[in-house]
Amino acid sequence: MRSKSKIFPVILTTILLLAVAVVGYIRSGQTQPMPVRILFKNNGGKVIFSHLVHHRDYQIECAQCHHDKSEPAMVSSDRALACNSCHPNEFNEDFVNNHIDSFPDESYCVRCHHTEFDEVIFDHEAHKDYASDCYDCHHGKEIEPEPQKCSNCHEGEDSGDLISMRLAGHESCANCHEDMFDKGLSSCNSCHIPVDMAEYDGDYTSCGSCHEAEPRELVLPRMNAFHDQCMSCHEEMGAGPYGPDNCNQCHISR
Ligand code: HEC
Ligand code: HEC
Ligand code: HEC
Ligand code: HEC
Ligand code: HEC
Ligand code: HEC
Ligand code: HEC
Ligand code: HEC
Ligand code: HEC
Ligand code: HEC
C-alpha cells in the first residue's frame, strides 16, 4: 500500500516530464529540420522511412541521398529540398508553374536548364555564292514578294500551316547540311553557339525544343527516383529491401 504523500511527487514528476516532452517535441519541429521518420502515402501502399536511423545507424551521409555530385539539393548542412521539387509525379502544367518557386535561388535552375543557344552561325554573304540562286533558301514571289528575314513570318511556335522558325531554319539548312544533323545533339554546335550558363539571365527554353525525349525521360519522375535511390543502395550494400519480391517490406499497407 502506498501513501498519498508518496504518490503525489510521482504524479507531479510525471506531469513535469510530460510537459518537458511535449515542449521538446513541439520545439524539435521548429529547430530540428531533419525529420526522424517519414511516412509516404502513395498508390503502392504506405511506406515508413526511418530517416534518422538511415543516417545515424547505417552511417549514410546526407549528401548521398540529397544528391551527390554537387550540393545544390542541400541548402545548408541541415536543410534539404524535398525530392519532389525536382522529381514530380507528372511533368504537367502544375509542375511547370510551381517548380520555379521550389528553389532557394537561381543557381538551382541550371542543373536542369543546362544549356541555351545564342545566335546561329550563318554567313549570308558567303552563302549567296554557295547556292545557285536566292530561291534555294527564300520562297518564290508567291510567298515572299522579295527575300527577307524568315522570322517576318515564321515564329517561335508552329502556327496554323506555318512551321516554327526552328523547323524552317533546320529544314532549309538541312537541304545542304544534312551531315550537320546526323550526329544528333552532339552536332548542334556546328551552327549554334552555346551561352555561358553562369552568366545567363534570359528565359529558359523548354527541354522539348532541343530534345526529342519527353521531360520524364530526362529527369526521373518521383516514384522512379525513390525506387532507384532506395533500392539500388540496398542492392549495393546487400542490406534493406529491394527486388521484385520484397515490395511489402517497404509498402506496409494499401
Ligand atoms: C538514406 C537517404 C537519406 C539520408 C542519408 C538523409 N536523408 Fe533526408 N530525406 C530523405 C528522403 C527520401 C526524404 C523525403 C523527401 C521527400 O519527401 O520528398 C528526406 C527528407 C529530408 C528533409 C525534409 C525535406 C522536406 O522539405 O520535406 C530534410 C530537412 C532532410 N531530409 C535533411 C537531411 C539531413 C540533414 C541529412 C543528414 C544528416 C539527411 N537528410 C540524410 C533521404 C535521406
Ligand atoms: C535540386 C533538384 C533535385 C532534388 C531536390 C533532387 N534531385 Fe534527384 N536528380 C536531379 C537531377 C537534375 C537529376 C539528373 C541529373 C543528375 O544525375 O545530376 C537527378 C537524378 C536522380 C537520380 C538518378 C541517379 C543519380 O543519382 O544520378 C535519382 C535516383 C534521384 N535523383 C533521386 C532523388 C531523391 C530520392 C531525392 C530526394 C532525397 C532527389 N533526387 C532530390 C535533381 C534533384
Ligand atoms: C543558304 C540560304 C540562303 C540563300 C542562298 C540566300 N539567303 Fe537570304 N537569308 C537567308 C536566311 C536564313 C535569312 C534570315 C537571316 C536572319 O534572319 O538573320 C536571310 C535573310 C535575307 C534578307 C533579310 C536580311 C535582313 O537582315 O533583313 C535579305 C534581304 C536576303 N536574305 C536576301 C537574299 C538574296 C537577295 C539572296 C540571293 C542573292 C539570298 N538572300 C540568298 C538564307 C539565304
Ligand atoms: C512572307 C512570309 C514568309 C517568309 C518571309 C518566309 N516564309 Fe517560309 N513559309 C511561309 C509560308 C506561308 C509557308 C507555308 C507554305 C506551304 O505550305 O506551301 C512556309 C513554309 C516554309 C517551309 C516548309 C515548306 C517548304 O517550303 O519546304 C520552310 C522549310 C520554310 N518556309 C523556310 C523558310 C526560310 C528558311 C525562310 C527565310 C529564308 C522563310 N521560310 C521565309 C512564309 C514565309
Ligand atoms: C544551297 C546549299 C546550302 C544551304 C541551303 C546552306 N548552306 Fe551552309 N554551307 C554551304 C556550303 C557549300 C558551305 C561551304 C562548304 C562547307 O563548309 O561545307 C557552307 C558552309 C556553312 C558553314 C560553315 C561550315 C564550316 O565547316 O565552317 C555554316 C556554319 C553553315 N554553312 C551554316 C548554314 C546554315 C545555318 C544554313 C541554314 C540557314 C545553311 N548553312 C544553309 C551550303 C549551304
Ligand atoms: C545547319 C545549322 C543548324 C544546326 C546543325 C542546328 N541548328 Fe538549330 N537552328 C538553326 C537555324 C538557322 C535556326 C533558326 C534561326 C533562329 O531562330 O535565329 C535554328 C533554331 C533553333 C532553335 C530555336 C531558337 C530560338 O531562338 O527560337 C532551337 C531550339 C534549335 N535550333 C535547336 C537545335 C538543336 C537541338 C540542334 C542539334 C540537334 C540544332 N538546333 C542544330 C540552324 C541549325
Ligand atoms: C529538376 C530539373 C529542373 C530544375 C531544377 C528547374 N527546372 Fe524548369 N523545367 C524543368 C522541366 C522538366 C520543365 C518542363 C518540360 C519542358 O519544358 O520541356 C521545365 C520548364 C520550365 C519553364 C517553362 C519552359 C517552357 O517554355 O515550356 C520555365 C520558364 C522554367 N522551367 C524555369 C525554371 C527556373 C526559373 C528554375 C530555377 C528557379 C527551374 N526552371 C529549375 C526542369 C527543371
Ligand atoms: C538549347 C538546347 C537544349 C535545351 C533547351 C535542353 N537541352 Fe539537354 N542537351 C542539349 C545538348 C546539346 C545535349 C548534349 C550535349 C551536352 O551534353 O551538352 C544535351 C544533353 C542532355 C542530357 C544528357 C543525355 C542526353 O539525352 O544526351 C540530359 C539528361 C539533358 N540534356 C536534359 C535536359 C533537360 C531536363 C532539359 C530541360 C530542363 C534540357 N536538357 C534542355 C541541349 C539542350
Ligand atoms: C545509401 C544507402 C541507402 C539508401 C539510399 C536507402 N537505404 Fe534503406 N537501408 C540501408 C541500409 C544500410 C539498411 C540496413 C539494413 C540492415 O542493417 O539490416 C537499410 C534498411 C532499410 C529498411 C529496413 C530497416 C529499417 O530501417 O526500416 C527499410 C524499410 C528501408 N531501408 C527503406 C528505405 C527507403 C524507403 C529508402 C528510400 C527513401 C531507403 N531505404 C534508402 C541503406 C539505404
Ligand atoms: C525500399 C523501399 C521500397 C521498395 C522495396 C518498393 N518501393 Fe514502391 N515506393 C517506395 C517509395 C519511397 C515510394 C514513393 C512514395 C511517394 O511518392 O510518396 C514508392 C512508390 C510506389 C508506388 C506509387 C506510385 C504513385 O504514383 O503513387 C507504387 C505503385 C510502388 N511504389 C510500387 C512498388 C512495387 C510494385 C514494388 C516491388 C516491386 C515496390 N514499390 C518496392 C519505396 C519502395
XYZ file of C-alpha atoms and ligand atoms in Angstrom:
684
model
C 0.000 0.000 0.000
C 1.323 3.402 -0.981
C 0.501 6.508 0.978
C -0.811 9.672 -0.715
C 2.341 11.529 0.227
C 4.411 9.130 -1.900
C 2.097 9.135 -4.935
C 1.850 12.928 -5.189
C 5.510 13.571 -6.086
C 5.350 10.727 -8.628
C 2.335 12.339 -10.331
C 3.983 15.726 -10.196
C 7.190 14.398 -11.726
C 5.205 12.585 -14.403
C 3.322 15.757 -15.304
C 6.543 17.726 -15.364
C 8.274 15.159 -17.542
C 5.277 15.071 -19.875
C 5.311 18.844 -20.163
C 9.024 18.791 -20.936
C 8.469 16.074 -23.521
C 5.609 17.962 -25.199
C 7.543 21.218 -25.299
C 10.600 19.363 -26.569
C 8.500 17.658 -29.237
C 6.978 20.910 -30.450
C 10.309 22.706 -30.351
C 12.014 19.927 -32.246
C 9.607 20.569 -35.116
C 10.915 24.096 -35.295
C 14.586 23.694 -34.580
C 15.394 20.284 -35.991
C 14.721 20.395 -39.692
C 15.777 16.792 -40.288
C 12.661 14.588 -39.891
C 13.170 11.463 -37.735
C 10.975 9.268 -39.894
C 8.905 9.964 -42.968
C 5.564 8.464 -43.942
C 4.930 8.308 -47.672
C 1.289 7.808 -48.590
C 1.088 6.593 -52.154
C -0.782 4.305 -54.526
C 1.561 1.410 -53.846
C 0.755 1.429 -50.108
C 2.214 3.445 -47.268
C 5.969 3.458 -46.779
C 7.624 4.320 -43.464
C 11.160 5.513 -43.984
C 13.460 5.517 -40.949
C 15.241 8.715 -41.946
C 17.332 9.322 -38.830
C 18.219 5.641 -38.467
C 19.451 5.575 -42.053
C 21.777 8.443 -41.346
C 22.855 7.774 -37.753
C 22.861 3.976 -37.540
C 23.545 2.944 -41.114
C 26.046 5.803 -41.356
C 24.899 7.272 -44.654
C 25.943 10.836 -45.406
C 23.160 13.348 -46.090
C 24.564 14.140 -49.499
C 24.394 10.538 -50.614
C 20.606 10.813 -50.775
C 20.151 14.558 -51.060
C 22.407 14.355 -54.040
C 25.868 13.580 -54.625
C 27.916 15.226 -57.322
C 27.172 18.820 -56.494
C 25.446 20.104 -53.394
C 22.514 22.113 -54.732
C 19.915 19.755 -53.211
C 21.310 20.582 -49.760
C 20.574 24.168 -48.876
C 22.898 24.069 -45.879
C 24.222 21.313 -43.673
C 20.843 20.687 -42.032
C 18.266 21.716 -44.594
C 17.320 19.812 -47.698
C 14.900 20.182 -50.563
C 12.071 17.695 -50.885
C 12.771 15.270 -53.701
C 9.605 16.307 -55.500
C 10.808 19.871 -56.017
C 12.723 18.226 -58.817
C 11.202 14.775 -59.291
C 7.452 15.333 -59.656
C 4.708 12.779 -60.189
C 3.959 14.314 -63.563
C 5.737 16.893 -65.665
C 2.436 18.650 -66.303
C 1.337 22.266 -66.253
C 1.313 22.286 -62.440
C 4.920 21.248 -62.327
C 5.949 23.847 -64.887
C 4.164 26.594 -62.942
C 5.171 25.507 -59.450
C 8.711 24.241 -59.743
C 10.031 27.697 -60.463
C 9.238 28.699 -56.853
C 10.633 25.492 -55.316
C 14.216 26.610 -55.092
C 16.015 28.958 -52.747
C 17.824 30.700 -55.586
C 18.524 30.782 -59.298
C 21.655 28.657 -59.066
C 19.412 25.571 -58.983
C 17.869 26.236 -62.358
C 20.905 25.366 -64.422
C 21.090 21.873 -63.008
C 18.335 21.028 -65.442
C 18.206 24.014 -67.758
C 21.763 23.232 -68.619
C 22.263 24.959 -71.941
C 20.831 27.706 -74.133
C 21.802 28.769 -77.624
C 22.980 32.179 -78.725
C 22.900 33.364 -82.350
C 23.224 30.963 -85.257
C 26.498 30.924 -87.144
C 25.474 31.784 -90.671
C 27.463 33.786 -93.194
C 24.750 35.081 -95.518
C 27.128 36.739 -97.992
C 29.195 33.603 -98.436
C 26.060 31.516 -98.856
C 24.904 33.613 -101.803
C 27.871 32.059 -103.619
C 27.307 28.563 -102.325
C 23.755 28.454 -103.679
C 22.623 28.530 -107.294
C 20.255 31.420 -106.526
C 18.361 33.183 -103.778
C 15.415 30.761 -104.111
C 17.423 27.812 -102.821
C 16.521 29.277 -99.417
C 13.977 32.037 -99.946
C 10.453 31.315 -101.114
C 9.292 32.325 -104.574
C 7.344 35.541 -105.151
C 4.001 33.845 -104.418
C 5.021 33.668 -100.722
C 7.947 36.056 -100.309
C 7.407 39.115 -102.567
C 11.099 39.722 -102.057
C 13.768 37.941 -99.988
C 13.557 38.966 -96.359
C 14.018 37.717 -92.814
C 12.403 34.324 -92.277
C 11.229 35.489 -88.865
C 8.939 38.039 -90.520
C 6.601 35.079 -90.976
C 7.927 32.063 -89.057
C 7.508 32.471 -85.314
C 8.727 30.766 -82.141
C 5.998 28.124 -82.321
C 4.207 26.404 -85.170
C 1.068 28.378 -86.008
C -1.518 27.030 -88.399
C 0.223 25.903 -91.592
C 3.288 27.886 -90.723
C 6.128 25.919 -89.174
C 8.229 27.402 -86.367
C 11.398 29.369 -87.013
C 13.397 26.476 -85.683
C 11.918 23.998 -88.156
C 12.039 26.461 -91.026
C 15.731 27.054 -90.367
C 16.547 23.405 -89.835
C 14.689 22.160 -92.895
C 16.193 24.757 -95.095
C 19.784 24.352 -93.835
C 19.446 20.561 -93.948
C 18.892 20.750 -97.709
C 22.661 21.122 -97.944
C 23.895 20.304 -94.418
C 22.248 17.023 -93.606
C 25.597 15.844 -92.281
C 25.435 18.510 -89.538
C 22.289 16.934 -88.096
C 23.439 13.343 -88.403
C 25.088 13.128 -85.018
C 22.070 14.427 -83.111
C 22.696 16.563 -80.057
C 26.448 16.374 -80.353
C 26.353 18.312 -83.637
C 24.138 21.282 -82.736
C 27.186 23.401 -82.084
C 28.154 23.369 -85.778
C 25.611 26.203 -86.088
C 24.636 27.168 -82.527
C 26.942 28.972 -80.126
C 26.091 27.843 -76.581
C 25.664 30.505 -73.913
C 27.764 30.575 -70.746
C 25.052 29.473 -68.301
C 26.780 31.064 -65.318
C 26.059 34.426 -66.939
C 22.660 33.596 -68.415
C 19.604 35.520 -67.230
C 17.054 35.077 -70.011
C 14.021 32.799 -70.249
C 14.545 29.069 -70.278
C 13.800 27.135 -73.448
C 11.605 24.088 -72.966
C 13.568 20.836 -72.953
C 11.480 19.595 -75.863
C 12.771 22.312 -78.212
C 16.116 20.565 -78.280
C 15.377 17.061 -77.055
C 13.039 14.720 -78.815
C 12.618 12.956 -75.478
C 9.815 13.748 -73.018
C 10.921 15.501 -69.798
C 10.210 12.308 -67.828
C 12.919 10.586 -69.828
C 15.366 13.362 -68.975
C 14.592 13.822 -65.267
C 13.328 10.858 -63.239
C 9.714 11.115 -62.060
C 9.072 10.792 -58.333
C 8.362 7.074 -57.964
C 11.334 6.068 -60.089
C 13.595 8.486 -58.220
C 12.649 6.854 -54.897
C 12.727 3.288 -56.168
C 16.005 3.868 -57.935
C 17.728 5.548 -54.975
C 16.329 3.367 -52.155
C 16.676 0.054 -53.923
C 19.986 0.484 -55.691
C 21.639 1.302 -52.367
C 20.039 -1.704 -50.665
C 21.170 -3.917 -53.501
C 24.674 -2.477 -53.491
C 25.032 -2.918 -49.734
C 23.215 -6.246 -49.656
C 21.029 -4.805 -46.866
C 17.473 -3.490 -46.778
C 14.619 -4.449 -49.110
C 14.940 -4.499 -52.897
C 13.981 -6.662 -55.865
C 10.624 -7.805 -57.216
C 9.633 -9.949 -54.212
C 10.192 -7.502 -51.378
C 7.706 -4.755 -52.159
C 5.842 -5.449 -48.938
C 8.829 -4.756 -46.745
C 8.520 -1.102 -47.710
C 4.853 -0.869 -48.696
C 3.189 -1.910 -45.473
C -0.496 -1.365 -46.339
C -2.812 -0.082 -49.018
C 19.052 7.267 -46.929
C 18.730 8.503 -47.586
C 18.747 9.781 -46.777
C 19.726 10.233 -45.916
C 21.035 9.563 -45.542
C 19.292 11.524 -45.446
N 18.078 11.823 -45.996
Fe 16.970 13.487 -45.619
N 15.438 12.729 -46.701
C 15.495 11.586 -47.463
C 14.217 11.385 -48.120
C 13.865 10.252 -49.050
C 13.398 12.466 -47.716
C 11.948 12.734 -48.125
C 11.904 13.806 -49.131
C 10.530 13.985 -49.747
O 9.516 13.701 -49.110
O 10.485 14.442 -50.893
C 14.194 13.298 -46.830
C 13.754 14.469 -46.245
C 14.566 15.363 -45.562
C 14.169 16.664 -45.124
C 12.778 17.276 -45.290
C 12.681 17.923 -46.639
C 11.290 18.398 -46.941
O 11.125 19.599 -47.168
O 10.380 17.555 -46.972
C 15.254 17.256 -44.533
C 15.342 18.648 -43.953
C 16.335 16.292 -44.587
N 15.868 15.148 -45.223
C 17.607 16.512 -44.117
C 18.588 15.543 -44.046
C 19.859 15.704 -43.391
C 20.330 16.995 -42.705
C 20.536 14.527 -43.502
C 21.875 14.165 -42.930
C 22.045 14.453 -41.522
C 19.686 13.619 -44.254
N 18.521 14.262 -44.553
C 20.021 12.323 -44.588
C 16.564 10.742 -47.580
C 17.717 10.793 -46.822
C 17.528 20.352 -56.951
C 16.866 19.334 -57.697
C 16.871 17.905 -57.190
C 16.491 17.443 -55.945
C 15.987 18.249 -54.768
C 16.610 16.010 -56.002
N 17.044 15.628 -57.243
Fe 17.392 13.714 -57.867
N 18.102 14.411 -59.648
C 18.070 15.736 -60.040
C 18.632 15.838 -61.389
C 18.780 17.127 -62.185
C 18.991 14.531 -61.780
C 19.603 14.076 -63.107
C 20.991 14.580 -63.302
C 21.948 14.142 -62.240
O 22.167 12.919 -62.099
O 22.503 15.012 -61.544
C 18.655 13.652 -60.656
C 18.881 12.296 -60.627
C 18.411 11.443 -59.651
C 18.552 10.009 -59.674
C 19.246 9.207 -60.763
C 20.551 8.622 -60.321
C 21.556 9.627 -59.888
O 21.869 9.677 -58.665
O 22.080 10.377 -60.725
C 17.948 9.531 -58.530
C 17.830 8.092 -58.116
C 17.459 10.676 -57.799
N 17.753 11.823 -58.494
C 16.772 10.597 -56.603
C 16.486 11.698 -55.791
C 15.927 11.611 -54.445
C 15.490 10.328 -53.780
C 15.843 12.885 -53.968
C 15.429 13.324 -52.556
C 16.126 12.688 -51.472
C 16.315 13.775 -55.008
N 16.704 13.018 -56.098
C 16.334 15.159 -54.936
C 17.619 16.802 -59.309
C 17.221 16.751 -57.992
C 21.652 29.459 -97.923
C 20.361 30.062 -97.823
C 20.178 31.473 -98.319
C 20.487 31.952 -99.559
C 21.110 31.206 -100.714
C 20.076 33.336 -99.556
N 19.544 33.683 -98.356
Fe 18.864 35.497 -97.818
N 18.526 34.808 -95.955
C 18.676 33.501 -95.542
C 18.326 33.398 -94.172
C 18.353 32.117 -93.330
C 17.964 34.677 -93.745
C 17.490 35.141 -92.394
C 18.676 35.603 -91.611
C 18.253 36.248 -90.390
O 17.046 36.359 -90.131
O 19.151 36.661 -89.657
C 18.080 35.553 -94.907
C 17.809 36.902 -94.905
C 17.803 37.687 -96.045
C 17.410 39.078 -96.053
C 16.948 39.910 -94.886
C 18.164 40.468 -94.167
C 17.822 41.363 -93.034
O 18.653 41.423 -92.119
O 16.749 41.947 -93.011
C 17.522 39.514 -97.347
C 17.226 40.925 -97.881
C 18.021 38.398 -98.101
N 18.195 37.306 -97.293
C 18.287 38.447 -99.452
C 18.843 37.415 -100.153
C 19.171 37.491 -101.566
C 18.914 38.728 -102.449
C 19.713 36.306 -101.887
C 20.227 35.855 -103.235
C 21.249 36.712 -103.806
C 19.732 35.467 -100.696
N 19.197 36.175 -99.680
C 20.206 34.180 -100.642
C 19.100 32.448 -96.295
C 19.579 32.550 -97.588
C 6.370 36.235 -96.159
C 6.282 35.096 -95.246
C 7.404 34.094 -95.243
C 8.756 34.313 -95.160
C 9.484 35.654 -95.093
C 9.380 33.016 -95.105
N 8.444 32.032 -95.143
Fe 8.784 30.020 -95.078
N 6.822 29.685 -95.317
C 5.834 30.650 -95.445
C 4.564 30.028 -95.722
C 3.219 30.742 -95.936
C 4.811 28.640 -95.737
C 3.829 27.536 -95.990
C 3.857 27.258 -97.470
C 3.254 25.939 -97.851
O 2.632 25.278 -97.046
O 3.486 25.584 -99.016
C 6.237 28.461 -95.483
C 6.876 27.230 -95.419
C 8.217 27.042 -95.186
C 8.866 25.757 -95.103
C 8.199 24.404 -95.225
C 7.698 24.133 -96.614
C 8.788 24.226 -97.610
O 8.703 25.138 -98.475
O 9.731 23.406 -97.529
C 10.189 26.003 -94.891
C 11.296 24.975 -94.720
C 10.358 27.432 -94.838
N 9.132 28.034 -95.004
C 11.567 28.045 -94.643
C 11.751 29.417 -94.722
C 13.045 30.082 -94.617
C 14.369 29.381 -94.423
C 12.823 31.417 -94.735
C 13.840 32.539 -94.734
C 14.998 32.333 -95.624
C 11.377 31.595 -94.898
N 10.781 30.374 -94.887
C 10.763 32.825 -95.014
C 6.008 32.006 -95.322
C 7.213 32.646 -95.239
C 22.454 25.609 -101.006
C 23.209 24.853 -100.063
C 23.362 25.411 -98.650
C 22.357 25.789 -97.792
C 20.856 25.759 -98.042
C 23.004 26.157 -96.563
N 24.354 26.024 -96.659
Fe 25.725 26.387 -95.202
N 27.210 25.950 -96.493
C 27.037 25.534 -97.793
C 28.339 25.368 -98.414
C 28.578 24.899 -99.827
C 29.284 25.701 -97.420
C 30.799 25.747 -97.555
C 31.415 24.388 -97.672
C 31.305 23.658 -96.383
O 31.985 24.073 -95.421
O 30.542 22.691 -96.333
C 28.542 26.031 -96.213
C 29.129 26.356 -95.001
C 28.427 26.594 -93.848
C 29.011 26.788 -92.555
C 30.466 26.755 -92.226
C 30.834 25.311 -92.046
C 32.261 25.123 -91.695
O 32.644 23.968 -91.674
O 32.959 26.110 -91.450
C 27.995 27.021 -91.657
C 28.110 27.249 -90.162
C 26.780 26.983 -92.422
N 27.063 26.703 -93.737
C 25.528 27.207 -91.872
C 24.356 27.161 -92.601
C 23.069 27.481 -92.050
C 22.813 27.928 -90.624
C 22.167 27.298 -93.050
C 20.667 27.489 -92.992
C 20.216 28.811 -92.595
C 22.904 26.880 -94.221
N 24.238 26.825 -93.906
C 22.320 26.580 -95.429
C 25.858 25.319 -98.436
C 24.615 25.570 -97.920
C 22.903 23.661 -90.027
C 22.747 24.571 -88.925
C 21.991 24.131 -87.716
C 22.204 23.003 -86.957
C 23.225 21.887 -87.187
C 21.266 23.069 -85.868
N 20.506 24.209 -85.945
Fe 19.076 24.823 -84.640
N 18.705 26.446 -85.801
C 19.321 26.748 -86.979
C 18.684 27.897 -87.593
C 19.077 28.552 -88.885
C 17.653 28.287 -86.714
C 16.665 29.445 -86.881
C 17.320 30.757 -86.696
C 16.890 31.476 -85.480
O 15.992 31.032 -84.776
O 17.510 32.528 -85.211
C 17.709 27.371 -85.594
C 16.873 27.455 -84.480
C 16.910 26.577 -83.414
C 16.140 26.731 -82.228
C 15.194 27.895 -81.899
C 16.000 29.006 -81.316
C 15.196 30.201 -80.988
O 15.821 31.175 -80.525
O 13.992 30.209 -81.230
C 16.423 25.660 -81.429
C 15.855 25.375 -80.058
C 17.386 24.854 -82.119
N 17.669 25.441 -83.314
C 17.897 23.670 -81.649
C 18.846 22.911 -82.306
C 19.352 21.659 -81.822
C 18.921 20.979 -80.517
C 20.283 21.212 -82.707
C 21.065 19.925 -82.657
C 20.254 18.726 -82.658
C 20.336 22.188 -83.778
N 19.452 23.194 -83.482
C 21.158 22.095 -84.888
C 20.398 26.074 -87.525
C 20.922 24.881 -87.072
C 14.863 19.222 -61.786
C 15.002 19.887 -63.029
C 14.581 21.338 -63.132
C 15.001 22.394 -62.359
C 15.985 22.366 -61.192
C 14.354 23.562 -62.888
N 13.577 23.214 -63.950
Fe 12.430 24.442 -65.089
N 11.719 22.856 -66.146
C 12.085 21.552 -65.947
C 11.264 20.693 -66.777
C 11.367 19.198 -66.853
C 10.371 21.535 -67.462
C 9.183 21.187 -68.343
C 9.442 20.436 -69.531
C 9.773 21.249 -70.739
O 9.726 22.490 -70.686
O 10.087 20.669 -71.773
C 10.712 22.899 -67.063
C 10.090 24.035 -67.572
C 10.421 25.328 -67.216
C 9.871 26.504 -67.833
C 8.861 26.536 -68.991
C 9.606 26.421 -70.302
C 8.699 26.388 -71.499
O 8.755 27.345 -72.287
O 7.959 25.432 -71.638
C 10.423 27.589 -67.202
C 10.164 29.058 -67.515
C 11.330 27.074 -66.191
N 11.311 25.698 -66.234
C 12.065 27.847 -65.338
C 12.857 27.364 -64.305
C 13.517 28.198 -63.319
C 13.449 29.724 -63.279
C 14.200 27.347 -62.479
C 15.019 27.705 -61.257
C 14.400 28.565 -60.297
C 13.965 25.981 -62.949
N 13.141 26.040 -64.044
C 14.500 24.839 -62.383
C 13.061 21.099 -65.097
C 13.684 21.855 -64.128
C 19.085 24.672 -76.177
C 19.061 23.252 -76.334
C 18.800 22.378 -75.116
C 17.819 22.556 -74.170
C 16.773 23.649 -74.093
C 17.955 21.446 -73.242
N 18.983 20.642 -73.626
Fe 19.568 18.936 -72.667
N 21.083 18.705 -74.060
C 21.330 19.566 -75.110
C 22.513 19.147 -75.795
C 23.142 19.844 -76.997
C 22.976 17.977 -75.130
C 24.195 17.115 -75.473
C 25.482 17.853 -75.236
C 25.695 18.201 -73.823
O 25.843 17.283 -73.013
O 25.735 19.418 -73.508
C 22.050 17.732 -74.031
C 22.147 16.681 -73.131
C 21.230 16.429 -72.108
C 21.234 15.257 -71.254
C 22.209 14.112 -71.359
C 21.542 12.913 -72.008
C 21.176 13.085 -73.429
O 19.974 12.994 -73.755
O 22.079 13.299 -74.253
C 20.174 15.378 -70.376
C 19.749 14.389 -69.296
C 19.511 16.625 -70.692
N 20.170 17.230 -71.743
C 18.402 17.094 -70.017
C 17.750 18.290 -70.321
C 16.590 18.804 -69.601
C 15.939 18.123 -68.412
C 16.246 19.972 -70.187
C 15.136 20.933 -69.791
C 15.044 21.278 -68.407
C 17.184 20.190 -71.283
N 18.069 19.153 -71.325
C 17.147 21.281 -72.140
C 20.577 20.657 -75.480
C 19.526 21.162 -74.778
C 22.637 4.943 -49.309
C 22.046 3.697 -48.877
C 20.564 3.612 -48.589
C 19.535 4.332 -49.129
C 19.619 5.413 -50.196
C 18.325 3.848 -48.554
N 18.605 2.846 -47.674
Fe 17.214 1.767 -46.600
N 18.712 0.741 -45.736
C 20.050 0.930 -45.941
C 20.804 0.087 -45.030
C 22.325 0.008 -44.943
C 19.853 -0.600 -44.259
C 20.182 -1.503 -43.078
C 19.765 -2.879 -43.214
C 20.216 -3.669 -42.003
O 21.048 -3.188 -41.248
O 19.658 -4.756 -41.907
C 18.542 -0.186 -44.749
C 17.338 -0.676 -44.264
C 16.092 -0.299 -44.697
C 14.844 -0.879 -44.231
C 14.658 -1.954 -43.162
C 15.092 -1.458 -41.794
C 14.596 -0.089 -41.444
O 15.413 0.743 -41.064
O 13.378 0.182 -41.591
C 13.834 -0.212 -44.887
C 12.344 -0.437 -44.778
C 14.471 0.771 -45.745
N 15.829 0.662 -45.610
C 13.774 1.669 -46.529
C 14.374 2.627 -47.332
C 13.650 3.596 -48.133
C 12.149 3.712 -48.211
C 14.583 4.325 -48.784
C 14.373 5.442 -49.752
C 13.508 6.541 -49.338
C 15.886 3.828 -48.376
N 15.725 2.810 -47.501
C 17.076 4.354 -48.859
C 20.637 1.759 -46.861
C 19.961 2.668 -47.653
C 12.988 0.388 -50.468
C 11.595 0.638 -50.314
C 10.671 0.324 -51.459
C 10.540 -0.880 -52.109
C 11.293 -2.173 -51.869
C 9.484 -0.702 -53.069
N 9.007 0.583 -53.013
Fe 7.481 1.346 -54.114
N 7.804 3.173 -53.302
C 8.730 3.460 -52.308
C 8.708 4.868 -52.052
C 9.575 5.600 -51.033
C 7.746 5.423 -52.911
C 7.396 6.903 -53.103
C 6.345 7.362 -52.194
C 5.830 8.726 -52.579
O 5.736 9.042 -53.772
O 5.484 9.478 -51.672
C 7.172 4.318 -53.664
C 6.115 4.449 -54.565
C 5.487 3.387 -55.173
C 4.252 3.478 -55.919
C 3.388 4.724 -56.029
C 3.320 5.412 -57.318
C 2.386 6.606 -57.244
O 2.313 7.312 -58.244
O 1.748 6.846 -56.203
C 3.979 2.232 -56.388
C 2.800 1.807 -57.231
C 5.052 1.362 -55.941
N 5.940 2.087 -55.202
C 5.133 0.014 -56.216
C 6.143 -0.819 -55.774
C 6.301 -2.203 -56.178
C 5.371 -2.940 -57.105
C 7.411 -2.651 -55.543
C 8.046 -4.022 -55.646
C 8.464 -4.391 -56.981
C 7.948 -1.571 -54.749
N 7.155 -0.472 -54.933
C 9.049 -1.675 -53.935
C 9.544 2.554 -51.666
C 9.719 1.237 -52.037
